[in-house]
């Protein structure tokens, strides 16, 4: 494939956080927040976002943010997986999503997210 330069990211973390906070506010999700942590972005009350369109808009911003190596579809599929798991388990740990910058370290989660993305389930 040759030597391809790594694509420049469009947004800094601060820019992405401000844009996403504005989207949450505009869409009426005042209790859903996003924060950048050491290895992942943490989305508090992520299960409340049912809109695929909003998830994809947010994940598109994240995929263009410095530090992320996943596509918007992969990020959104993982987020949807969190939401699906929360609908079955319903505990504090499943109410929030942590989307790692370079993918979940757990192989089964990465595999499931990849399959969901390829099937268009994001």
Coordinates of C-alpha atoms in Angstrom, one line a residue:
X1 CA 0.0 0.0 0.0
X2 CA 3.0 2.3 0.1
X3 CA 4.0 4.9 2.6
X4 CA 0.9 6.9 3.5
X5 CA 1.2 9.8 5.9
X6 CA -1.1 9.7 8.8
X7 CA -4.1 11.9 8.2
X8 CA -4.2 15.1 10.2
X9 CA -7.1 15.2 12.7
X10 CA -9.5 18.0 12.3
X11 CA -10.4 18.7 16.0
X12 CA -8.5 19.1 19.2
X13 CA -10.1 17.4 22.2
X14 CA -11.3 20.8 23.6
X15 CA -12.9 21.6 20.3
X16 CA -14.6 18.2 20.0
X17 CA -15.8 18.4 23.6
X18 CA -17.4 21.8 23.1
X19 CA -19.1 20.7 19.8
X20 CA -20.5 17.5 21.3
X21 CA -21.7 19.4 24.4
X22 CA -23.5 21.8 22.1
X23 CA -25.1 18.8 20.3
X24 CA -26.3 17.2 23.5
X25 CA -27.7 20.5 24.7
X26 CA -29.4 21.2 21.3
X27 CA -31.0 17.7 21.3
X28 CA -32.3 18.0 24.9
X29 CA -29.8 15.7 26.6
X30 CA -28.7 17.9 29.5
X31 CA -27.8 14.9 31.6
X32 CA -25.6 13.2 29.0
X33 CA -22.0 14.5 29.1
X34 CA -18.7 13.6 27.5
X35 CA -15.2 13.9 29.0
X36 CA -11.8 12.9 27.8
X37 CA -10.0 10.5 30.1
X38 CA -6.5 9.1 29.9
X39 CA -7.3 6.2 27.5
X40 CA -10.9 6.8 26.5
X41 CA -13.7 9.2 26.2
X42 CA -16.3 8.7 28.9
X43 CA -20.0 9.3 28.1
X44 CA -22.1 9.6 31.2
X45 CA -25.7 8.4 30.7
X46 CA -24.8 7.2 27.2
X47 CA -27.7 4.8 27.2
X48 CA -30.2 7.7 27.0
X49 CA -29.0 8.5 23.4
X50 CA -31.3 6.3 21.3
X51 CA -30.9 8.3 18.1
X52 CA -28.6 6.6 15.6
X53 CA -28.2 9.9 13.8
X54 CA -27.0 11.7 16.9
X55 CA -24.6 8.9 17.8
X56 CA -23.1 9.0 14.4
X57 CA -22.8 12.8 14.4
X58 CA -20.9 12.5 17.7
X59 CA -18.8 9.6 16.6
X60 CA -17.9 11.4 13.4
X61 CA -16.6 14.3 15.5
X62 CA -14.6 11.8 17.7
X63 CA -13.2 10.0 14.7
X64 CA -11.8 13.3 13.5
X65 CA -10.4 14.2 16.9
X66 CA -6.7 13.9 17.9
X67 CA -5.9 10.6 19.5
X68 CA -8.6 8.5 17.9
X69 CA -7.8 5.8 15.5
X70 CA -11.3 4.2 15.0
X71 CA -13.9 5.1 12.4
X72 CA -17.2 6.8 13.3
X73 CA -19.0 3.5 12.5
X74 CA -16.7 1.5 14.8
X75 CA -17.2 4.0 17.7
X76 CA -20.9 4.1 17.2
X77 CA -21.2 0.3 17.0
X78 CA -19.4 0.0 20.3
X79 CA -21.7 2.7 21.8
X80 CA -24.7 0.9 20.5
X81 CA -23.4 -2.3 22.1
X82 CA -23.2 -0.5 25.4
X83 CA -26.8 0.6 25.0
X84 CA -28.0 -2.9 24.1
X85 CA -26.1 -4.4 27.1
X86 CA -27.7 -1.8 29.4
X87 CA -31.2 -2.7 28.2
X88 CA -30.6 -6.2 29.4
X89 CA -28.4 -5.7 32.5
X90 CA -29.5 -2.3 33.7
X91 CA -26.8 -1.5 36.3
X92 CA -24.6 1.5 37.0
X93 CA -21.7 0.1 35.0
X94 CA -23.7 -0.2 31.8
X95 CA -25.3 3.2 31.9
X96 CA -22.1 4.9 30.7
X97 CA -19.9 4.2 27.8
X98 CA -16.1 4.4 27.6
X99 CA -14.9 4.5 24.0
X100 CA -11.2 3.9 23.9
X101 CA -9.1 6.0 21.6
X102 CA -7.6 3.0 19.8
X103 CA -10.4 0.4 20.4
X104 CA -11.5 -1.6 23.4
X105 CA -8.6 -3.6 24.9
X106 CA -11.0 -6.6 25.2
X107 CA -10.8 -8.8 22.1
X108 CA -14.5 -10.0 22.2
X109 CA -15.7 -6.4 22.5
X110 CA -13.6 -5.3 19.5
X111 CA -14.8 -8.3 17.5
X112 CA -18.4 -7.6 18.3
X113 CA -18.1 -3.9 17.5
X114 CA -16.4 -4.7 14.2
X115 CA -19.1 -7.2 13.2
X116 CA -21.8 -4.7 14.1
X117 CA -20.1 -2.0 12.1
X118 CA -19.8 -4.2 9.1
X119 CA -23.4 -5.1 9.3
X120 CA -24.4 -1.5 9.4
X121 CA -25.5 -1.7 13.1
X122 CA -24.3 1.5 14.5

